PDB file of C-alpha atoms and ligand atoms in Angstrom:
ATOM      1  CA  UNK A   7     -18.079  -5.981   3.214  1.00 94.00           C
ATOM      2  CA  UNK A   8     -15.995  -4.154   5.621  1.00 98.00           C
ATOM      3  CA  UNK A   9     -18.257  -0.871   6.248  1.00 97.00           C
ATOM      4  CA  UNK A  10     -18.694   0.547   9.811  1.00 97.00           C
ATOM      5  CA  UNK A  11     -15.982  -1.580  11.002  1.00 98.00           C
ATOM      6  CA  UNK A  12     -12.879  -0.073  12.475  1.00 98.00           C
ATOM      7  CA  UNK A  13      -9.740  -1.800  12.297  1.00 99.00           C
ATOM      8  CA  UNK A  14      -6.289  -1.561  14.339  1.00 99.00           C
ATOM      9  CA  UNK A  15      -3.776  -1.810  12.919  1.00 99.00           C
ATOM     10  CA  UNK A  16      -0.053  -2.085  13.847  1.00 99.00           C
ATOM     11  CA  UNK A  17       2.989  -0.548  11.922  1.00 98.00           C
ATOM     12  CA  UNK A  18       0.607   0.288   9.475  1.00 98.00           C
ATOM     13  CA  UNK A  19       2.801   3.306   8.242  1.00 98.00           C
ATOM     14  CA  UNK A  20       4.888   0.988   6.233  1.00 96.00           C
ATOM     15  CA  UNK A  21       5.040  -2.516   4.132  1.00 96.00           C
ATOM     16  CA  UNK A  22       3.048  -5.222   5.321  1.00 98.00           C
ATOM     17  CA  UNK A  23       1.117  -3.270   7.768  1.00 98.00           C
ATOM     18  CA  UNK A  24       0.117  -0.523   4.936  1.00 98.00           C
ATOM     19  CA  UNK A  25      -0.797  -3.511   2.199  1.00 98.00           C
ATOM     20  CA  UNK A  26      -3.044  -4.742   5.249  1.00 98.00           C
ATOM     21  CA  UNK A  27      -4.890  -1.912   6.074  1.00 98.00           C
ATOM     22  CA  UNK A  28      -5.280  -0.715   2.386  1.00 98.00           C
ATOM     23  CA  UNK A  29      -6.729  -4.343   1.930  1.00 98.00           C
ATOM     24  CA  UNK A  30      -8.937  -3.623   4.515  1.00 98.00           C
ATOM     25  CA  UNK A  31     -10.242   0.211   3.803  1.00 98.00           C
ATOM     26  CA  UNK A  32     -10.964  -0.896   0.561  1.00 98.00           C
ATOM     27  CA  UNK A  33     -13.660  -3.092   1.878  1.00 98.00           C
ATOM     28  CA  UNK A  34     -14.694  -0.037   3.583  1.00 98.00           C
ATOM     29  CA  UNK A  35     -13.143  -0.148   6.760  1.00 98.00           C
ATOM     30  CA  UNK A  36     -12.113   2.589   8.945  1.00 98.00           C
ATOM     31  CA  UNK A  37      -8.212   2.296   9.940  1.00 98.00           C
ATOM     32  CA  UNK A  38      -6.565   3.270  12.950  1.00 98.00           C
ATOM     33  CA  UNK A  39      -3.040   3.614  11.762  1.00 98.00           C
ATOM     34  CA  UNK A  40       0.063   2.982  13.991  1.00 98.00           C
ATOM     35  CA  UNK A  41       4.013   2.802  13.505  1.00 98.00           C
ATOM     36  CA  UNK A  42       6.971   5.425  13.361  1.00 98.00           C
ATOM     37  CA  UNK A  43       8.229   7.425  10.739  1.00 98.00           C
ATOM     38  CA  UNK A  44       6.079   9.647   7.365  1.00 98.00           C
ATOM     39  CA  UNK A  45       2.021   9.267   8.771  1.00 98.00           C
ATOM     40  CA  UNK A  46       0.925  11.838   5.947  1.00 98.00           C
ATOM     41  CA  UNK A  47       2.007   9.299   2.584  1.00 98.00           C
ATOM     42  CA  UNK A  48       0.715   6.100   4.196  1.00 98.00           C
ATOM     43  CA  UNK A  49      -2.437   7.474   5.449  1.00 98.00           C
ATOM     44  CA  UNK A  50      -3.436   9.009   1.902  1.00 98.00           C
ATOM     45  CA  UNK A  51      -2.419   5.731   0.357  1.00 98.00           C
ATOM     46  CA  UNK A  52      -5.219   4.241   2.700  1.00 98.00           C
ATOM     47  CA  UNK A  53      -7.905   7.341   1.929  1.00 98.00           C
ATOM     48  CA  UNK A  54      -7.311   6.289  -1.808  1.00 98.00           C
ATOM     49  CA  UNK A  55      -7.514   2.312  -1.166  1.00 98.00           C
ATOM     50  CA  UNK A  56     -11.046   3.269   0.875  1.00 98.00           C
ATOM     51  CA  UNK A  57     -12.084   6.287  -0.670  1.00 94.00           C
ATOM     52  CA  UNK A  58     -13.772   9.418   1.223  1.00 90.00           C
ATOM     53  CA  UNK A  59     -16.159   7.139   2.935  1.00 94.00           C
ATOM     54  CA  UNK A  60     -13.717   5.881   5.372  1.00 98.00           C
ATOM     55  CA  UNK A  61     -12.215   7.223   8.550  1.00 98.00           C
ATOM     56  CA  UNK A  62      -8.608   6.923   9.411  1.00 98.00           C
ATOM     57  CA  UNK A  63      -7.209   7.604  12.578  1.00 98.00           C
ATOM     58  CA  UNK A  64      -3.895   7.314  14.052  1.00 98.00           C
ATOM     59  CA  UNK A  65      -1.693   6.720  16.772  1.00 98.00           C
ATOM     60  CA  UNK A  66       2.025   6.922  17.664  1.00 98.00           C
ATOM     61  CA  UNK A  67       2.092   4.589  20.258  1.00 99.00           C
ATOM     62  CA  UNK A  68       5.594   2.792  20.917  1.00 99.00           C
ATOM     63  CA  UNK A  69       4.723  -1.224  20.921  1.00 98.00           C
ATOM     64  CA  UNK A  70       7.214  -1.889  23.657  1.00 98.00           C
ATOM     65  CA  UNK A  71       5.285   0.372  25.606  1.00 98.00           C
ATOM     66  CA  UNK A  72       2.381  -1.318  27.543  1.00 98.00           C
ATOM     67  CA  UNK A  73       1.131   2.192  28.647  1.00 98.00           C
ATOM     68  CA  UNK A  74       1.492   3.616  25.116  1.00 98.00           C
ATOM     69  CA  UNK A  75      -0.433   1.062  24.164  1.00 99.00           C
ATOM     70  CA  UNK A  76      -3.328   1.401  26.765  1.00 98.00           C
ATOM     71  CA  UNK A  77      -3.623   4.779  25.484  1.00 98.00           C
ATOM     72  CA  UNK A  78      -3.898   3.888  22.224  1.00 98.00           C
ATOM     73  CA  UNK A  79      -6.493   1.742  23.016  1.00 98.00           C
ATOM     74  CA  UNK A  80      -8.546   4.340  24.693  1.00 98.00           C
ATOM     75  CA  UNK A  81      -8.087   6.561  21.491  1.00 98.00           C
ATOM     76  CA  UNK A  82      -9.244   3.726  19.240  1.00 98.00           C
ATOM     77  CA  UNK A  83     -12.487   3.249  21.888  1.00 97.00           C
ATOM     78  CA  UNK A  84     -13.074   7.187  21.800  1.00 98.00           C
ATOM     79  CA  UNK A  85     -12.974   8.198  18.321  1.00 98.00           C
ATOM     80  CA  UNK A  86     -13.913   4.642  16.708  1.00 97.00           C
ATOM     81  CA  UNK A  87     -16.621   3.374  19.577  1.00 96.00           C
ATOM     82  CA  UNK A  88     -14.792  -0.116  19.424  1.00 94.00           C
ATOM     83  CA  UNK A  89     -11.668  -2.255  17.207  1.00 98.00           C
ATOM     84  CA  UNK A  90     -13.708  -4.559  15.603  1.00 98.00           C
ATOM     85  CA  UNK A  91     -10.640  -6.387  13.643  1.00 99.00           C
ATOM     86  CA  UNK A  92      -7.052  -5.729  15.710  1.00 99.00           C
ATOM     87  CA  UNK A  93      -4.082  -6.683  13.555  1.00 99.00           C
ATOM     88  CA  UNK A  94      -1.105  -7.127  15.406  1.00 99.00           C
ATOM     89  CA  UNK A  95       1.768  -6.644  12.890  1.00 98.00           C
ATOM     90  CA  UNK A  96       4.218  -4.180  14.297  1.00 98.00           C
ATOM     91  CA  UNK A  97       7.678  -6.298  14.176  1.00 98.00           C
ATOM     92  CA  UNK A  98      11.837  -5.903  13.981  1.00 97.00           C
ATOM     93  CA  UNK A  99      14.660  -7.748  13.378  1.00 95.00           C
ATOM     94  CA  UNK A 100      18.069  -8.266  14.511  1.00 96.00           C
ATOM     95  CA  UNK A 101      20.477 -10.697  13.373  1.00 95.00           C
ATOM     96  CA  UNK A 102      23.277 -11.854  15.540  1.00 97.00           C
ATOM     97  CA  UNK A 103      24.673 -15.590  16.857  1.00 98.00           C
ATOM     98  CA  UNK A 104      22.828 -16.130  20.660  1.00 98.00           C
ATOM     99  CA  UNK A 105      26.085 -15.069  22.523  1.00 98.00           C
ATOM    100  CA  UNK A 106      26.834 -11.703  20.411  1.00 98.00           C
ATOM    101  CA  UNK A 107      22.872 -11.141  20.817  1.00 98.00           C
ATOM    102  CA  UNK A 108      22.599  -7.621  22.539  1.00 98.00           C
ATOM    103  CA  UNK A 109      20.377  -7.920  25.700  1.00 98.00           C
ATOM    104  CA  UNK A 110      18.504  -4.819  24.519  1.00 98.00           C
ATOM    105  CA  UNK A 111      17.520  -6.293  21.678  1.00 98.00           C
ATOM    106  CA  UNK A 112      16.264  -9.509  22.826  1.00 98.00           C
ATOM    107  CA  UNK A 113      14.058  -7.416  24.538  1.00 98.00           C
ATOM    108  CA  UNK A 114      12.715  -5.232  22.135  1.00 98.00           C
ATOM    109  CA  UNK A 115      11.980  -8.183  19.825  1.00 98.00           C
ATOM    110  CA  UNK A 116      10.080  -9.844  22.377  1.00 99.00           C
ATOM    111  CA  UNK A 117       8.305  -6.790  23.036  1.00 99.00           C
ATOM    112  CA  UNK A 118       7.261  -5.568  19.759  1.00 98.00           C
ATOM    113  CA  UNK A 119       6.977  -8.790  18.125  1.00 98.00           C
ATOM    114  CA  UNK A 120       5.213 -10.480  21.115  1.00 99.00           C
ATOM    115  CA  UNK A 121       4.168  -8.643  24.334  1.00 99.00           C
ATOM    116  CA  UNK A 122       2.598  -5.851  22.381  1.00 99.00           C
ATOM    117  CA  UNK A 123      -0.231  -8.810  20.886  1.00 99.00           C
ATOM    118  CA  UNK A 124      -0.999  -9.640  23.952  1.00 99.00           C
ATOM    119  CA  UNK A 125      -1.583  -6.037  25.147  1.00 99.00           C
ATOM    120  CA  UNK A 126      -4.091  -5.134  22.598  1.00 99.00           C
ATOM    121  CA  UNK A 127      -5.712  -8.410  22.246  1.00 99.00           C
ATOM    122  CA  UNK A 128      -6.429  -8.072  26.523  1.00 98.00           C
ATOM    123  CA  UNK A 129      -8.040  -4.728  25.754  1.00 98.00           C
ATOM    124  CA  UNK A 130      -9.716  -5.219  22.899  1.00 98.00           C
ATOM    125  CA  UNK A 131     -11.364  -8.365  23.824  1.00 98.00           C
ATOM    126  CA  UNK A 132     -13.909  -7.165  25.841  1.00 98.00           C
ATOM    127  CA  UNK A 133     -16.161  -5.147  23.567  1.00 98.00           C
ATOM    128  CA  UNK A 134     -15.265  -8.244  20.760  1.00 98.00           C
ATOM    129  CA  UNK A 135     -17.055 -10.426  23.330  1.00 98.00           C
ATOM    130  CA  UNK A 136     -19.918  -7.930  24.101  1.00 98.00           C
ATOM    131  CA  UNK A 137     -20.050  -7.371  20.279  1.00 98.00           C
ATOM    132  CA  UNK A 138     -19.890 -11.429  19.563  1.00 98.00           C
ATOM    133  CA  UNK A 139     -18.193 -10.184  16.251  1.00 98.00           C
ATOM    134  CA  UNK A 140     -14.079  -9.624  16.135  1.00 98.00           C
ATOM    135  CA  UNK A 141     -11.050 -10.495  13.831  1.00 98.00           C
ATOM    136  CA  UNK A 142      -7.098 -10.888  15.409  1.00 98.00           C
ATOM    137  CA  UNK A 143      -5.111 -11.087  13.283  1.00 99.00           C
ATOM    138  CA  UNK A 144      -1.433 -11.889  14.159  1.00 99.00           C
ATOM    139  CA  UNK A 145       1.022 -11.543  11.486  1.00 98.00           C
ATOM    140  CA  UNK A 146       3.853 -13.891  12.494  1.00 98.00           C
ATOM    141  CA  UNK A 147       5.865 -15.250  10.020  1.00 98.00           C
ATOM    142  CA  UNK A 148       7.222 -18.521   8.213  1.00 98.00           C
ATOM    143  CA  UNK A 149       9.634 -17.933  11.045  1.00 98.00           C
ATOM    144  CA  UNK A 150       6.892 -18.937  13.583  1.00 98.00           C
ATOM    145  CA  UNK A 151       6.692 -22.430  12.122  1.00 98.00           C
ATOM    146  CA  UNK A 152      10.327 -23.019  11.212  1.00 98.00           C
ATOM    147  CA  UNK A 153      13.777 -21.716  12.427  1.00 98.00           C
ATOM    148  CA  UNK A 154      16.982 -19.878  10.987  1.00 97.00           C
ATOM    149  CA  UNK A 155      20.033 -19.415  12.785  1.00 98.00           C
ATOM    150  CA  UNK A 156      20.939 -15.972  13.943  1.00 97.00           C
ATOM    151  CA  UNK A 157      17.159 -15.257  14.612  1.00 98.00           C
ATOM    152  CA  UNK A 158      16.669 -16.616  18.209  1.00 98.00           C
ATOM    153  CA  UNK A 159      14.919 -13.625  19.483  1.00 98.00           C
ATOM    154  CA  UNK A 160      12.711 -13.302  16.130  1.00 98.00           C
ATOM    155  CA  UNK A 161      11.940 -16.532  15.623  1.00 98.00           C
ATOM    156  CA  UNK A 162      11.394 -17.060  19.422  1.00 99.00           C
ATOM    157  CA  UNK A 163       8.471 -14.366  19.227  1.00 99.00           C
ATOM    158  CA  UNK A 164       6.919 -15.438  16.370  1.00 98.00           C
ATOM    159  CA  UNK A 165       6.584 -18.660  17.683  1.00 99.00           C
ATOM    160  CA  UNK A 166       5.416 -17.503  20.869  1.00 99.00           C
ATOM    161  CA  UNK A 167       2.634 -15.386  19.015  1.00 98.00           C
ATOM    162  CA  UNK A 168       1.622 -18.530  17.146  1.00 99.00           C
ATOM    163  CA  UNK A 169       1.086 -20.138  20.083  1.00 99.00           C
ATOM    164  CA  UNK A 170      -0.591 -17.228  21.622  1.00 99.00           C
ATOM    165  CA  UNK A 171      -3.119 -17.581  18.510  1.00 99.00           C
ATOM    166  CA  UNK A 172      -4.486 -20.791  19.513  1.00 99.00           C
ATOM    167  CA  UNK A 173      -4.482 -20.071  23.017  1.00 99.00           C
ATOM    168  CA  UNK A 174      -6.856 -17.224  22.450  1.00 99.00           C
ATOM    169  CA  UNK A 175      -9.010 -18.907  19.383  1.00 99.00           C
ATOM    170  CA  UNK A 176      -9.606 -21.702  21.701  1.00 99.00           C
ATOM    171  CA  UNK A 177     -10.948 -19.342  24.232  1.00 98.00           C
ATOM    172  CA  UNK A 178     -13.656 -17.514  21.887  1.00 98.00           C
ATOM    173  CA  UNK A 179     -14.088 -20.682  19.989  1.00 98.00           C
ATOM    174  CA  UNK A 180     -17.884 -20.561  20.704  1.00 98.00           C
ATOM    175  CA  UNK A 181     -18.174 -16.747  20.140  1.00 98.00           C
ATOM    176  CA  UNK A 182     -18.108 -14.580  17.032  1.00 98.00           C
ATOM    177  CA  UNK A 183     -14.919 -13.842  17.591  1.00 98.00           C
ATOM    178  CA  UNK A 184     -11.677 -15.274  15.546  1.00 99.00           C
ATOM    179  CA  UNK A 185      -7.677 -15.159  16.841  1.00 99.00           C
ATOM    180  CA  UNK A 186      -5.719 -16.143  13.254  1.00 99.00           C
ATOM    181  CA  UNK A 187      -2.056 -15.722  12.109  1.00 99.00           C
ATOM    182  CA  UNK A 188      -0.458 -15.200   8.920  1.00 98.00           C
ATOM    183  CA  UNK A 189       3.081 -16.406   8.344  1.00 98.00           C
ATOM    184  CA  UNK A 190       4.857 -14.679   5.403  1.00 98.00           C
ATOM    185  CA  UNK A 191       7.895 -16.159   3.946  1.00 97.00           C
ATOM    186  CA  UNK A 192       9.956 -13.322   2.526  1.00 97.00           C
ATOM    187  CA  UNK A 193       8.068 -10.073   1.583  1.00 97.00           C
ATOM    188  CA  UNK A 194      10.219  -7.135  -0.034  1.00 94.00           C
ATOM    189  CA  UNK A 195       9.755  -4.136   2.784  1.00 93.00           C
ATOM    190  CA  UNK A 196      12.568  -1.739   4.609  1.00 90.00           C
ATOM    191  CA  UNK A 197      13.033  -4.472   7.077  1.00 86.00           C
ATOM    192  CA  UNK A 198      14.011  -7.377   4.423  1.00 92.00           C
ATOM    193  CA  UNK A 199      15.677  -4.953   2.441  1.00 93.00           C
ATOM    194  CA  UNK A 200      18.707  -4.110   4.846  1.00 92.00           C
ATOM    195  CA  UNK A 201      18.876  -8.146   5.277  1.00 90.00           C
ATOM    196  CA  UNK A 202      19.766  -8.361   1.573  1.00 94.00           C
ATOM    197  CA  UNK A 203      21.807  -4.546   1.618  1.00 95.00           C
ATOM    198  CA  UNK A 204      23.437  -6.279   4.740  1.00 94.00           C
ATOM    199  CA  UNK A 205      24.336  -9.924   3.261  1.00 94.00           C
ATOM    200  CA  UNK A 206      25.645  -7.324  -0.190  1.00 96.00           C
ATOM    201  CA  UNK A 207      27.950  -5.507   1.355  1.00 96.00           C
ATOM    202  CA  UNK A 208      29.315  -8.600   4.021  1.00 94.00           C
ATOM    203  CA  UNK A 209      29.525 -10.662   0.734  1.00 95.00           C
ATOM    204  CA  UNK A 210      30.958  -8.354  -1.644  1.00 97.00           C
ATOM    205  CA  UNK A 211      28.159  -9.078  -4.262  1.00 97.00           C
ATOM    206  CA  UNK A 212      25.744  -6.410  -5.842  1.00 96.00           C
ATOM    207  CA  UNK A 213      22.151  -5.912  -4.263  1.00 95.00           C
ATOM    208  CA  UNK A 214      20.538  -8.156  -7.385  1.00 94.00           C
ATOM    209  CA  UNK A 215      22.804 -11.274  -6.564  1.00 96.00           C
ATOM    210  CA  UNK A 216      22.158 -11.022  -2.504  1.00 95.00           C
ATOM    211  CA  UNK A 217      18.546 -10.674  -3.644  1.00 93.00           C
ATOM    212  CA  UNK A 218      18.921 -13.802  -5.617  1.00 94.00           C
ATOM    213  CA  UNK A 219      20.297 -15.590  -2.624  1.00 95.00           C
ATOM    214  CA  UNK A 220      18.237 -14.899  -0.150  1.00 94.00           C
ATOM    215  CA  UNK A 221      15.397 -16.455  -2.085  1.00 95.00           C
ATOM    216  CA  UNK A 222      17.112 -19.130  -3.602  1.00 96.00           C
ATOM    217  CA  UNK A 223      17.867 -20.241   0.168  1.00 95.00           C
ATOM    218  CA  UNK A 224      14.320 -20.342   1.193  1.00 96.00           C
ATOM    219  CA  UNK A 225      11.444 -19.834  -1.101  1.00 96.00           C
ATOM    220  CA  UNK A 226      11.457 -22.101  -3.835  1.00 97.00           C
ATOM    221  CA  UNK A 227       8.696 -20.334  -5.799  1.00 97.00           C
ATOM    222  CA  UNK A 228      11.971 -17.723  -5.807  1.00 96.00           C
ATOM    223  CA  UNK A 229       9.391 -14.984  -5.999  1.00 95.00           C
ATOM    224  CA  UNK A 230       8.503 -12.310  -2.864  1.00 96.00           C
ATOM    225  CA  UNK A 231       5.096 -12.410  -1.399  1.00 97.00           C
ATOM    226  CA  UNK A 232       3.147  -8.646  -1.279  1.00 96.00           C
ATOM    227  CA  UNK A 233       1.666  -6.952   0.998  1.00 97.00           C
ATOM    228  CA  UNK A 234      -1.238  -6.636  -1.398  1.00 97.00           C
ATOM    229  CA  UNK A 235      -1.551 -10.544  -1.125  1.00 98.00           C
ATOM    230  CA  UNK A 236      -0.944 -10.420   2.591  1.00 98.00           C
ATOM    231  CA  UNK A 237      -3.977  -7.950   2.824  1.00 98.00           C
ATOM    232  CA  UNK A 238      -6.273 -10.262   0.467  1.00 98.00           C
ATOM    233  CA  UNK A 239      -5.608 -13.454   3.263  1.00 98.00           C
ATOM    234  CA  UNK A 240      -6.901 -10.562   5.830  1.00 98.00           C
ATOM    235  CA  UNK A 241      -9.978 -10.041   4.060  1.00 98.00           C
ATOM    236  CA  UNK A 242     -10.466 -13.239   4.084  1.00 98.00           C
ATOM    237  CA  UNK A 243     -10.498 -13.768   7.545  1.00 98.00           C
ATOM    238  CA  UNK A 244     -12.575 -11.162   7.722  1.00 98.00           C
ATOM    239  CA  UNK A 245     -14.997 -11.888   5.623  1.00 98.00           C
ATOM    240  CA  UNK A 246     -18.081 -14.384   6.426  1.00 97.00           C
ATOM    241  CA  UNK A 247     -16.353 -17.540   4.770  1.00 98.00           C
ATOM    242  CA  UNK A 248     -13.463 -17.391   7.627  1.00 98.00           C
ATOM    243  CA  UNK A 249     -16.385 -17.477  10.612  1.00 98.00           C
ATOM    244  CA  UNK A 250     -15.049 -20.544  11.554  1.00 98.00           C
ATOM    245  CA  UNK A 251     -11.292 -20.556  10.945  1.00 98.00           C
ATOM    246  CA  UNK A 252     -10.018 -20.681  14.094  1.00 98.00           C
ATOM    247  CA  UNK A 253      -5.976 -20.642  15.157  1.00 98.00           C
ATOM    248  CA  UNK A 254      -4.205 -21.650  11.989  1.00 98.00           C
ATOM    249  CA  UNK A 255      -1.359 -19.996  11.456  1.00 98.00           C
ATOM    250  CA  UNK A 256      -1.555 -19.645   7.644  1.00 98.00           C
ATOM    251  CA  UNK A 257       2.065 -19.784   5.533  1.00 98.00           C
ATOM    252  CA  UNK A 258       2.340 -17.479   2.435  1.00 98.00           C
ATOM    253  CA  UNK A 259       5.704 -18.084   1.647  1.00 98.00           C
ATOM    254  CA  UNK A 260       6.558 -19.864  -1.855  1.00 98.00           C
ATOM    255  CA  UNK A 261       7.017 -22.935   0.015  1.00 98.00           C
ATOM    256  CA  UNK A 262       9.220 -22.152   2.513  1.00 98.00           C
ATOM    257  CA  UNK A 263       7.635 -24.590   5.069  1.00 98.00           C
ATOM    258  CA  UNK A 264       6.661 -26.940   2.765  1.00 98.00           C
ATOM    259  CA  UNK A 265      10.284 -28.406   2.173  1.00 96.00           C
TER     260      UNK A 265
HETATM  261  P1  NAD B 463       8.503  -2.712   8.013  1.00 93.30           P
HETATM  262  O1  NAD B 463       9.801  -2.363   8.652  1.00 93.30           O
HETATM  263  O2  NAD B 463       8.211  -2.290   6.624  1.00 93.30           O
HETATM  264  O3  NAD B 463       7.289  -2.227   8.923  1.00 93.30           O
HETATM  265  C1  NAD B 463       7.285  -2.368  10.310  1.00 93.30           C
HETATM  266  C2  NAD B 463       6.237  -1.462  10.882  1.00 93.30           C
HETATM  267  O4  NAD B 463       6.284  -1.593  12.311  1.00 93.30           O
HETATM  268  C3  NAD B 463       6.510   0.017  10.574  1.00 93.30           C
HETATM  269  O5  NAD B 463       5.276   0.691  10.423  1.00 93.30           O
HETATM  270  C4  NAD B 463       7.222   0.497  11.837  1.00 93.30           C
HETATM  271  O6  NAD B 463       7.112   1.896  12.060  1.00 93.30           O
HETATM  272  C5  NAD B 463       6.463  -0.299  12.886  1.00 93.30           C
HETATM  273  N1  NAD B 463       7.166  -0.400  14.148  1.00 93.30           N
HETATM  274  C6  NAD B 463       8.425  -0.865  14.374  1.00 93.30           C
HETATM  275  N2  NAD B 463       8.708  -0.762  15.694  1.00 93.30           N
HETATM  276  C7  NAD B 463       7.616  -0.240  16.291  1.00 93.30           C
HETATM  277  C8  NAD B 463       7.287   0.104  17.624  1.00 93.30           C
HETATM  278  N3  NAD B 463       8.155  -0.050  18.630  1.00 93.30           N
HETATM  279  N4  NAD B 463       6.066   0.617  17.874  1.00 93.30           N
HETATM  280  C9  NAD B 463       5.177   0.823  16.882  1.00 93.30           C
HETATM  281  N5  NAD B 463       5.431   0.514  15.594  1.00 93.30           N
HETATM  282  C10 NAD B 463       6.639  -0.007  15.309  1.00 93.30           C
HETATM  283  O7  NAD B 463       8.426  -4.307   8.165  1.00 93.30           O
HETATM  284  P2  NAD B 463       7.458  -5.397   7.526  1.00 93.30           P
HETATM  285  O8  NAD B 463       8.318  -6.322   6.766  1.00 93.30           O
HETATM  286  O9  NAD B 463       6.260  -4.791   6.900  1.00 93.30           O
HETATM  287  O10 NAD B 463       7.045  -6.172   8.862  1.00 93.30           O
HETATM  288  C11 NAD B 463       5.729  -6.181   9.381  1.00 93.30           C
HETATM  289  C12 NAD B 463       5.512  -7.482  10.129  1.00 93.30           C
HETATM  290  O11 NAD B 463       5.632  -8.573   9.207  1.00 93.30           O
HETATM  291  C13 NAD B 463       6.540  -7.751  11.233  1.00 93.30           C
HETATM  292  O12 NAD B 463       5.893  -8.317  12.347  1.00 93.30           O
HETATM  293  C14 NAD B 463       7.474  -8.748  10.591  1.00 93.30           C
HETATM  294  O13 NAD B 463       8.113  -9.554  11.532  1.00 93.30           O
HETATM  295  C15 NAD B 463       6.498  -9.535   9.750  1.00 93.30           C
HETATM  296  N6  NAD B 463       7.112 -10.298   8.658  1.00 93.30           N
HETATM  297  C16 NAD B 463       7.820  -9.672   7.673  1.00 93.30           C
HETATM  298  C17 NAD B 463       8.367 -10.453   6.657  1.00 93.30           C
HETATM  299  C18 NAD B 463       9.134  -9.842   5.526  1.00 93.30           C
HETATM  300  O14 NAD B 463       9.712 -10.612   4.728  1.00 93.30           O
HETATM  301  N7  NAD B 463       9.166  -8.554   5.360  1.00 93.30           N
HETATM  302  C19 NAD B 463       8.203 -11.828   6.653  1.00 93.30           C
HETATM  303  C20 NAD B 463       7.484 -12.421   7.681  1.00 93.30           C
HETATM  304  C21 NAD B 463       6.927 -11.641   8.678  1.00 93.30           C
END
């Protein structure tokens, strides 16, 4: 469905970000892969999901860099021609009451989580437009609809880049061009594991019963979302049947929201 597309996306190298883009390449995408740590196990991963058809590039770019992310931008446009679907998931946590909140840290969050959308969407838009055909996708969270405490910066951004969502479907809402979000509920990846390592050790309790907490306290399906079912809502999108699905901001979460 996917074929001769190209598609940005992210922190791709790891969880939700990786489910997303092997979603994608296995509708025959080509993938330009960003995010820090191992590129060589992710990337393979996404050659298997989209076979030897595909291309996949990738780029190191820091997300709370604006001119790390021009260049990647430019490296997208010169080996890919143009992002035709830009999926803005790179993210990360910190969890802290507002007045022990580390100034750096509000900052980062802001800038990864939020700033960095608004960067790539400004520079992709332009050949989306001259295309009339684009996907952004913003993966925000069930924290974009909803609060917790000790998340101000987190769930600050996400519902800033729910906002920015509409803001920008509203703009192309007469062009082929779509601005969506996702909103996970809890999804078992590095950065939702050292909540529950975290709450284990702070509690005394063993990694199983933090697990069964941190569900029980949200999700009342008391089951994780995957990335792999995160990647099938992007395809969707994607595909011809979301043409006109404009701004939601789309909860897969157990019923986290719902309550
Ligand atoms: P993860 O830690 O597994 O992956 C995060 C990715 O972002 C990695 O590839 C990492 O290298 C990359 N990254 C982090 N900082 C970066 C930076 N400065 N520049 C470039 N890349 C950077 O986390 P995840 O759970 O897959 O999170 C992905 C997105 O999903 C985030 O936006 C997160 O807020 C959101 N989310 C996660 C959950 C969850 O339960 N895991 C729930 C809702 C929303």
């Amino acid at each position: 469905m996917l074929k001769g597309k190209t598609a940005l996306v992210t922190g791709s190298t790891s969880g939700i970000g990786l489910g997303i883009a092997k979603a994608l390449a296995a509708q025959g995408a080509n993938i330009v892969m960003n995010g820090f740590g191992d590129v060589e196990a992710p990337k393979a991963e996404i050659i298997a999901a989209g076979g030897s058809g595909i291309k996949v590039g990738y780029h190191g770019a820091d997300m709370s860099k604006p001119a790390q992310i021009e260049e990647m931008m430019k490296y997208a446009a010169s080996e890919f021609g143009r992002v035709d679907i830009l999926v803005n998931n790179a993210g990360i946590q910190h969890v802290a009451n507002v007045e022990d909140f580390p100034v750096e840290k509000w900052d980062a969050i802001i800038a990864i989580n939020l700033s960095s959308a608004f960067h790539t969407t400004r520079l992709a838009m332009p050949a989306m437009k001259a295309a009339n055909w684009g996907r952004i996708i913003n993966v925000a969270s069930a924290h974009g609809l909803v609060a917790s405490a000790q998340k101000s910066a987190y769930v600050t951004s996400k519902h800033g880049i729910v906002g920015f969502t509409k803001s920008v479907a509203l703009e192309t809402a007469t062009t082929g061009v779509t601005s969506n979000a996702i909103c996970p509920g809890w999804v078992l990846t590095p950065l939702v594991q050292k909540q529950i390592d975290d709450r284990a050790a702070r509690e005394g309790i063993t990694v199983e019963q933090a697990n069964k907490e941190l569900l029980g306290e949200k999700e009342p399906s008391l089951q994780f979302t995957t990335p792999d079912e995160l990647g099938a809502l992007a395809v969707f999108f994607c595909s011809p049947a979301g043409n006109n699905v404009r701004g939601v901001a789309w909860n897969m979460d157990g019923g986290w929201v719902a309550q």
